[in-house]
Coordinates of C-alpha atoms in Angstrom, one line a residue:
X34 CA 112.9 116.2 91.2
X35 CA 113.3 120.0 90.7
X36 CA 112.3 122.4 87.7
X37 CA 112.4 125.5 87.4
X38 CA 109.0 127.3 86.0
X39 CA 109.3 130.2 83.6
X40 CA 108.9 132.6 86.3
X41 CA 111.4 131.5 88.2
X42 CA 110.2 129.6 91.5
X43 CA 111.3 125.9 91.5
X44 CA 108.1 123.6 91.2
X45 CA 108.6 120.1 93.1
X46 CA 107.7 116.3 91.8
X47 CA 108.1 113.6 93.9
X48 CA 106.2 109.8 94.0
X49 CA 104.0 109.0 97.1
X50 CA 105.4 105.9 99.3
X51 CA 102.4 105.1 100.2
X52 CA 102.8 102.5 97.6
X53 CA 104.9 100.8 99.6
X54 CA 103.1 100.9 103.1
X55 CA 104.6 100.6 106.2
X56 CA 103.5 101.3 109.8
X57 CA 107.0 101.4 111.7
X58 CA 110.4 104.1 112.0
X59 CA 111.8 100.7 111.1
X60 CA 109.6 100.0 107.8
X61 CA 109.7 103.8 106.7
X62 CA 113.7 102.9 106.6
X63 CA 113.3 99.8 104.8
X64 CA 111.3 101.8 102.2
X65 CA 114.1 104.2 101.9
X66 CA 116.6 101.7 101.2
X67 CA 114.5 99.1 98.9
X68 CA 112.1 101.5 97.2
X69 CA 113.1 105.0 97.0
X70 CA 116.9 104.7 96.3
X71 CA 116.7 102.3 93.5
X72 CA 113.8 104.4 91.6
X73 CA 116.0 107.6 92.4
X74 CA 119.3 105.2 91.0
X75 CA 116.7 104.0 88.2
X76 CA 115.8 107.5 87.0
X77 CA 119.7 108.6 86.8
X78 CA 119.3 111.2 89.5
X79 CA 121.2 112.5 92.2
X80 CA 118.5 113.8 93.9
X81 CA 114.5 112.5 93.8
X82 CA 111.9 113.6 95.8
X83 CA 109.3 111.2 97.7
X84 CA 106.2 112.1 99.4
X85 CA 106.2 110.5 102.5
X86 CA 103.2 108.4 104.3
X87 CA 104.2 108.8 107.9
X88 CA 101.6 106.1 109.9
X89 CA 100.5 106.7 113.2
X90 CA 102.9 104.5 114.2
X91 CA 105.8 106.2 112.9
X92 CA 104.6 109.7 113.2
X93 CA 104.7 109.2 117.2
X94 CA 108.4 107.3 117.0
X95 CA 109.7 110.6 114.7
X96 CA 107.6 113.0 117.0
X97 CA 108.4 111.6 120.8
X98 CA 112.4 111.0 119.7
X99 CA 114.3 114.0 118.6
X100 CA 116.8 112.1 117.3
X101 CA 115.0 109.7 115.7
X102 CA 114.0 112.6 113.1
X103 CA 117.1 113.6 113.0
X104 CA 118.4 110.2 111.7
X105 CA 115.3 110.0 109.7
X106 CA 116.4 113.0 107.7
X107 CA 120.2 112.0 108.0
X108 CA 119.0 109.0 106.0
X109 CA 117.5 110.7 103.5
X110 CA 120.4 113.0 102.3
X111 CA 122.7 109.6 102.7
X112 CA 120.5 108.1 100.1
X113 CA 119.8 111.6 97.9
X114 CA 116.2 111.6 98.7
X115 CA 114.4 115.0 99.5
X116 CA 110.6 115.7 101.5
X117 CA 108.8 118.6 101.1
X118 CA 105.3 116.9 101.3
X119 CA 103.6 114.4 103.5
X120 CA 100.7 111.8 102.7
X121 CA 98.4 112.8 105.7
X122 CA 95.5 111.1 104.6
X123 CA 95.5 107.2 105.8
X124 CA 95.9 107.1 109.2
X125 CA 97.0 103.8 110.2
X126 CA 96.4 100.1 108.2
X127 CA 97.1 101.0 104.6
X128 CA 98.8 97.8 103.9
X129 CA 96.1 96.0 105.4
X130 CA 94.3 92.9 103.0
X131 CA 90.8 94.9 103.2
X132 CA 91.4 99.0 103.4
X133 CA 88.0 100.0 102.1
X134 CA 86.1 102.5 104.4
X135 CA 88.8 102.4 107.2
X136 CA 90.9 104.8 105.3
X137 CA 88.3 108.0 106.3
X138 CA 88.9 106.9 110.2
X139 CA 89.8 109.0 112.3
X140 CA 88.0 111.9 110.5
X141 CA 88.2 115.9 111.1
X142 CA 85.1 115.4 113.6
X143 CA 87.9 113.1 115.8
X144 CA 90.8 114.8 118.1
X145 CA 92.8 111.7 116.9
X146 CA 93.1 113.3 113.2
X147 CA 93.7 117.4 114.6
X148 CA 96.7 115.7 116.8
X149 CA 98.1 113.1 114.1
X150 CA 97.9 116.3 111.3
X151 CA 100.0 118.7 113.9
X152 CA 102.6 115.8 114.2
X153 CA 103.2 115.6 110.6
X154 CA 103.2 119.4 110.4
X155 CA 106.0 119.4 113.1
X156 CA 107.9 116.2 111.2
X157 CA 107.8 117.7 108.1
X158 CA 109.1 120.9 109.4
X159 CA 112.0 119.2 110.7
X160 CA 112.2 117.1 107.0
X161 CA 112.7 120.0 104.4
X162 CA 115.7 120.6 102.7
X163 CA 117.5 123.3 103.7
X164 CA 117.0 125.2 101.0
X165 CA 113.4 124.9 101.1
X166 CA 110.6 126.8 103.4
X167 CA 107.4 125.5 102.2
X168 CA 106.0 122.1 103.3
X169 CA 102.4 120.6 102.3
X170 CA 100.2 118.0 103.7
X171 CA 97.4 116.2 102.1
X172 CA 94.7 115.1 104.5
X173 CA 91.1 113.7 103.9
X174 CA 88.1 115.6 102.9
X175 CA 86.5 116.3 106.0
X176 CA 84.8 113.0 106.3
X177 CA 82.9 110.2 104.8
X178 CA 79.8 111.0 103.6
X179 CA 77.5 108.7 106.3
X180 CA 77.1 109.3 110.1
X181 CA 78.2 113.7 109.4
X182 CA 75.6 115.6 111.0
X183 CA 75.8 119.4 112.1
X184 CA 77.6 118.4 115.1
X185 CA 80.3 116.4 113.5
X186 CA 80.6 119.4 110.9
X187 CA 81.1 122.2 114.1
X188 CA 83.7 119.9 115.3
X189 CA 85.7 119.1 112.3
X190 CA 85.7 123.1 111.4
X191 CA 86.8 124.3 114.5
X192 CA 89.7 121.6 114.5
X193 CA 90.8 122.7 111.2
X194 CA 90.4 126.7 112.6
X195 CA 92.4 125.3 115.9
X196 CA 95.0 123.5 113.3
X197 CA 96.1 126.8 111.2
X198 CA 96.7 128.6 114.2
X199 CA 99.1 125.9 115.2
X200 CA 101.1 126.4 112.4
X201 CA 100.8 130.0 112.1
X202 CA 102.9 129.3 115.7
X203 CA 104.9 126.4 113.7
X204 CA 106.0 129.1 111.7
X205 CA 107.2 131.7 113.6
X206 CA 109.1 128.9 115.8
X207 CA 110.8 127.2 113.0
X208 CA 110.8 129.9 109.7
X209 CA 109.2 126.8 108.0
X210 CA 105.6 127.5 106.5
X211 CA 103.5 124.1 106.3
X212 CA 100.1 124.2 104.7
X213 CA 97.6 121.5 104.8
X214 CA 95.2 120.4 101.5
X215 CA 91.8 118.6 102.0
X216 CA 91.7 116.2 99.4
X217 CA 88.0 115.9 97.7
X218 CA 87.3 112.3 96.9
X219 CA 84.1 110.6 95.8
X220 CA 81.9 109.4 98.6
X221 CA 83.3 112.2 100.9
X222 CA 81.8 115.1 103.0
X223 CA 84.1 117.2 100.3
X224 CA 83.5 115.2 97.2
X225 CA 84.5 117.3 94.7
X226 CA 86.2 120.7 94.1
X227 CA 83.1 122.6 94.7
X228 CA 82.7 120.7 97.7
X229 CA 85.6 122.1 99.0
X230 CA 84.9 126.0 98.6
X231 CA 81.8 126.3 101.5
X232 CA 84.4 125.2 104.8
X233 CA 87.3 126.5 103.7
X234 CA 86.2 129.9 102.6
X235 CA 84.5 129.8 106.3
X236 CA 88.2 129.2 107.6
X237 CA 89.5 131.9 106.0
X238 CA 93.2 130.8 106.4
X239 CA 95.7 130.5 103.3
X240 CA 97.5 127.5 105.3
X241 CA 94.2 125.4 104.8
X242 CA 93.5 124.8 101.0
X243 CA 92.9 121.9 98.5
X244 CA 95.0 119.1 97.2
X245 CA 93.7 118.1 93.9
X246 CA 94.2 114.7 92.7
X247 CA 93.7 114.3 89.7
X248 CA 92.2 110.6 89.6
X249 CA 89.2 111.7 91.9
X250 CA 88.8 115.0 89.9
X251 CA 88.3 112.6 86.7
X252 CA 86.5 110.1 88.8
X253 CA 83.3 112.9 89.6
X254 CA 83.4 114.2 86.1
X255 CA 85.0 117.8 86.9
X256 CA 86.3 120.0 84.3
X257 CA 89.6 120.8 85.0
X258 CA 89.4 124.7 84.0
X259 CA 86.0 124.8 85.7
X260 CA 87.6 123.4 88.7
X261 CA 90.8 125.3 89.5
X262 CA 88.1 128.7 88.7
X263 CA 86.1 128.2 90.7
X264 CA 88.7 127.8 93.1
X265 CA 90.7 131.0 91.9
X266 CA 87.3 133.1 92.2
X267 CA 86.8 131.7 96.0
X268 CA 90.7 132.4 96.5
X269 CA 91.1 129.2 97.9
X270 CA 94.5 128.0 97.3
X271 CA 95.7 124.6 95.8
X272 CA 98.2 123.3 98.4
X273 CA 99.3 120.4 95.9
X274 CA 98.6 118.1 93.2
X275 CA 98.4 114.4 93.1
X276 CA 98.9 113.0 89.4
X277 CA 96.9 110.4 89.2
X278 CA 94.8 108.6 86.4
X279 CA 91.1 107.0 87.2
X280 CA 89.7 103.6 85.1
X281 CA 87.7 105.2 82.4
X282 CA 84.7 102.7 80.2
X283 CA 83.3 104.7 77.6
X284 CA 80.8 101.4 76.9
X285 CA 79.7 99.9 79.9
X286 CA 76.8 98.2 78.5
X287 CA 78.9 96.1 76.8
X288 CA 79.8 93.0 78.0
X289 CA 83.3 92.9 77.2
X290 CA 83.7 96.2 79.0
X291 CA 81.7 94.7 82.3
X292 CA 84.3 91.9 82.0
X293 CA 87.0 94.3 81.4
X294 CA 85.7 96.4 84.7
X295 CA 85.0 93.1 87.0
X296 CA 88.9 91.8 87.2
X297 CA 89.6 95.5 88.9
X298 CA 86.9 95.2 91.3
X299 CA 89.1 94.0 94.0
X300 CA 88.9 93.5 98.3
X301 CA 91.7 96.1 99.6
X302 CA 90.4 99.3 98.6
X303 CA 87.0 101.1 98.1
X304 CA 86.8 101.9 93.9
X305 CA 83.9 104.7 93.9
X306 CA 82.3 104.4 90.4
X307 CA 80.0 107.4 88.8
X308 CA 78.5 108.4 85.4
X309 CA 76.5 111.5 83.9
X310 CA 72.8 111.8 83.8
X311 CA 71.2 114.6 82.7
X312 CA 69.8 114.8 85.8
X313 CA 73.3 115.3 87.1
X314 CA 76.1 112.7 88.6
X315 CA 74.9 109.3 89.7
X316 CA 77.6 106.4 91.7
X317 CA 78.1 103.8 93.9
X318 CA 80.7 103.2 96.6
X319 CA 82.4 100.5 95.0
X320 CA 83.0 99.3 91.3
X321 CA 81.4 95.3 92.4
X322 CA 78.2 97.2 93.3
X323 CA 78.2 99.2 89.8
X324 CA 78.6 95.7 88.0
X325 CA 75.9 93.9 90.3
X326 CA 72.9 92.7 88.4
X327 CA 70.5 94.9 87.9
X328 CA 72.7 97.4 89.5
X329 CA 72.0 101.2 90.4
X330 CA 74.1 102.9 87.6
X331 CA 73.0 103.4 83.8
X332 CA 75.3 102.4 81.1
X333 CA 74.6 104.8 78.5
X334 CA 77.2 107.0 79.2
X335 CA 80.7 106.4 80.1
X336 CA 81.6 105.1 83.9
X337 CA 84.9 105.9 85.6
X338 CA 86.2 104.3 88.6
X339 CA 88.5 105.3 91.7
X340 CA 91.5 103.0 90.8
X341 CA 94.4 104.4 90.4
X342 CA 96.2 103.2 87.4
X343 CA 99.5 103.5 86.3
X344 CA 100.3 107.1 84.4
X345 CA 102.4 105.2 81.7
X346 CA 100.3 101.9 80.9
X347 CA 96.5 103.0 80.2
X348 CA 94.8 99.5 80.6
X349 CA 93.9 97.5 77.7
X350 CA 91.1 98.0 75.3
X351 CA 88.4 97.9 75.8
X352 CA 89.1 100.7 79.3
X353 CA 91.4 103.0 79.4
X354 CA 92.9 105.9 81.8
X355 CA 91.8 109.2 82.4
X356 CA 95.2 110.7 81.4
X357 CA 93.8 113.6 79.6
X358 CA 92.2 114.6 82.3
X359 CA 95.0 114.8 84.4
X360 CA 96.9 116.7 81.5
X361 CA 94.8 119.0 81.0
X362 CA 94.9 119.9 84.7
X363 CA 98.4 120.0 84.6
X364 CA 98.4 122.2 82.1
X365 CA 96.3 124.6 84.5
X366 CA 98.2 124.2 87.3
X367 CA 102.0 124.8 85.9
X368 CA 101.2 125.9 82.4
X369 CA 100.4 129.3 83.3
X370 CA 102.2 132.3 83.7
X371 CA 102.9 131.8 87.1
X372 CA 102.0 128.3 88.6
X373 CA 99.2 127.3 90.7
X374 CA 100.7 125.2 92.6
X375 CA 104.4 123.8 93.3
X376 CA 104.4 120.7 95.0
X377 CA 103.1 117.6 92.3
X378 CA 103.3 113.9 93.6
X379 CA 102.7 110.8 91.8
X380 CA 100.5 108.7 93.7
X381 CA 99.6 105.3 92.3
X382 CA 99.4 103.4 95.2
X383 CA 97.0 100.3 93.5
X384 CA 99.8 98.8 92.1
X385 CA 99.6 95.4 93.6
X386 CA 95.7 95.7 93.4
X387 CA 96.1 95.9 89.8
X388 CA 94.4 92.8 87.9
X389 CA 97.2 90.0 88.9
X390 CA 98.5 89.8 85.3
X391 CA 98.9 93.2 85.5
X392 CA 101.1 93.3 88.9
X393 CA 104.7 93.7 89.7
X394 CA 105.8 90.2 90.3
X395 CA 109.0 91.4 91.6
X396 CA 110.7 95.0 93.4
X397 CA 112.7 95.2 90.3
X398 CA 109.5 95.4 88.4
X399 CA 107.7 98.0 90.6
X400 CA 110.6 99.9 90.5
X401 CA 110.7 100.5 86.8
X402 CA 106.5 101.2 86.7
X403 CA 107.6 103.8 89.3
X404 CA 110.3 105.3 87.3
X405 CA 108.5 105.2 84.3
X406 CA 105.7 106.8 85.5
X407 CA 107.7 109.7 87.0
X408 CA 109.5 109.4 83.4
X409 CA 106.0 110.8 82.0
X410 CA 105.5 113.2 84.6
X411 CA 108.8 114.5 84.2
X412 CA 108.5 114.8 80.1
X413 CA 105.0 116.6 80.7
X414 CA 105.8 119.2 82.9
X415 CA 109.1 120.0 80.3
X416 CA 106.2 120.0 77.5
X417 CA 104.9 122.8 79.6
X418 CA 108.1 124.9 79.7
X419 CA 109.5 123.7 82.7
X420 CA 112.9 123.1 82.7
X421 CA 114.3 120.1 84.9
X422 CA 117.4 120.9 87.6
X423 CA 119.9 118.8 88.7

């Protein structure tokens, strides 16, 4: 989806497939045809952009075969679908039953994640509509927090250094320009905004910025306008914006909230949970450790919890979403007089994490959450001015 901003570039909003994982050429296609098509068909559009999660897997099919990318992005104009932005963050095993920490492997410090990032960079140069020059890439945030010593830091900083001179060279062999966005997560090297600011300002290249998703900037407590200052002052650039919405208890010492919070603590993915002390942020890793007995968090102020829920349905009482957050970040981000940045994607990938009543029981269903939720997206970005193209 297209709209044009009031000062006249074209901002970009597209859904993440990661949703709907898939290691394989073969299951990227099948995504294509059962997924993307019917939300773009659901929506009324002619024309409706997905963020693609290219797997290892793939990445090398589309990378090694010329024409394999070729009939990747034949497909996509058969089926009105557009790319200009890639999911480079999980590397392989997204759909697996138990994801947790094996999403931060293979981090910066590894050759595995300089090579997979330059074979995106390359895909997705070879993806973008005609019309369009720019291309982003999400990617992790350096590294998980444990086992990152000095070493690991030199290695993972001169990969990044080595990776935007690759594309400056991508660049002037294609006319496409590709930039890459660390995405600050809780529990990562680069947790939060902030975090980001010290390596990439050593970099000092405008291909390498930030991706800010707005669930994990809600999940550490950031202040949107804080944030994207900060960022402004230290001129690193926001490559993209996830939309996203963290679990948000303003009670958790009540035990109707706990019992609320317990059926999303869940064994596919890692739910990184924090509060505010006055002695500053305080979390855990995961939302079953924050509930444990005894546990290490207090519950005198309000918890919020990595899980990415829906946009449109803020769970029940007595949780609910972190939408304002990501609102009020939006409203940074395009609001402005010129916008911050103009690639957006909706990325709720914890849809069939969700509590089970909660869950898409069939595609049908999961197509309409996704349609809504880029319904919202849509309606916000309008609210902002922005006016929506064909």
């Amino acid at each position: 989806m297209r709209f044009r901003h009031p000062d006249g570039s074209t901002v970009h909003l597209a859904y993440c497939t990661n949703v709907h994982p898939a290691e394989t050429l073969d299951g990227v296609l099948a995504q294509l045809r059962d997924h993307c098509e019917p939300v773009r068909r659901r929506l009324g559009r002619d024309r409706l952009g997905i963020g693609l999660w290219l797997a290892r897997d793939a990445a090398h099919a589309l990378v090694t075969d010329p024409a394999a990318l070729r009939g990747l992005r034949t497909e996509l104009d058969r089926r009105g679908l557009e790319v200009v932005t890639l999911n480079g963050f999980p590397y392989e095993g997204f759909g697996a039953e138990e994801v947790k920490y094996r999403v931060y492997k293979p981090d910066w410090a590894d050759p595995e994640r300089l090579e997979h990032t330059t074979s995106l960079a390359r895909l997705l140069a070879g993806l973008l509509p005609d019309d369009v020059t720019d291309g982003t890439i999400s990617t992790l945030p350096l590294a998980w927090r444990t086992a990152y010593d000095q070493t690991r830091a030199d290695k993972a900083q001169a990969a990044l250094g080595t990776l935007a001179e690759r594309l400056d060279a991508l660049q002037e062999l294609t006319g496409r320009s590709i930039r890459i966005g660390l995405e600050p997560e809780p529990g990562c090297v680069v947790e939060t905004t902030h975090d980001a600011i010290a390596p990439l300002t050593a970099i000092g290249h405008d291909r390498i910025g930030v991706c800010v998703d707005t669930c994990h900037l809600a999940t550490s407590f950031e202040d949107p306008d804080t944030a994207l200052d900060a960022l402004a002052a230290a001129r690193v650039p926001v490559v993209k914006s996830q939309l996203s919405a963290a679990l948000h208890a303003e009670h958790p010492g009540e035990p109707a909230v706990r019992e609320a919070l317990a059926a999303f603590a869940e064994p596919r993915f890692l739910h990184q949970t924090r509060t505010t002390t006055a002695g500053g942020r305080l979390g855990t890793d995961d939302l079953d450790e924050a509930l444990a007995q005894g546990g290490p968090l207090p519950d005198t102020a309000p918890w919020r919890a990595h899980f990415h829920v829906p946009l449109h349905a803020a769970p029940a009482a007595p949780l609910t979403s972190t939408l304002p957050v990501l609102k009020a970040a939006l409203t940074r981000l395009v609001g402005g007089p010129r916008p911050l940045t103009r690639h957006l994607e909706v990325e709720t990938y914890t849809w069939q994490a969700l509590p089970p009543e909660l869950r898409p029981r069939a595609r049908a269903q999961l197509t309409d959450g996704i349609a809504a939720e880029l319904t919202l997206a849509r309606d916000l970005l309008t609210d902002l001015g922005l006016k929506e193209l064909p």
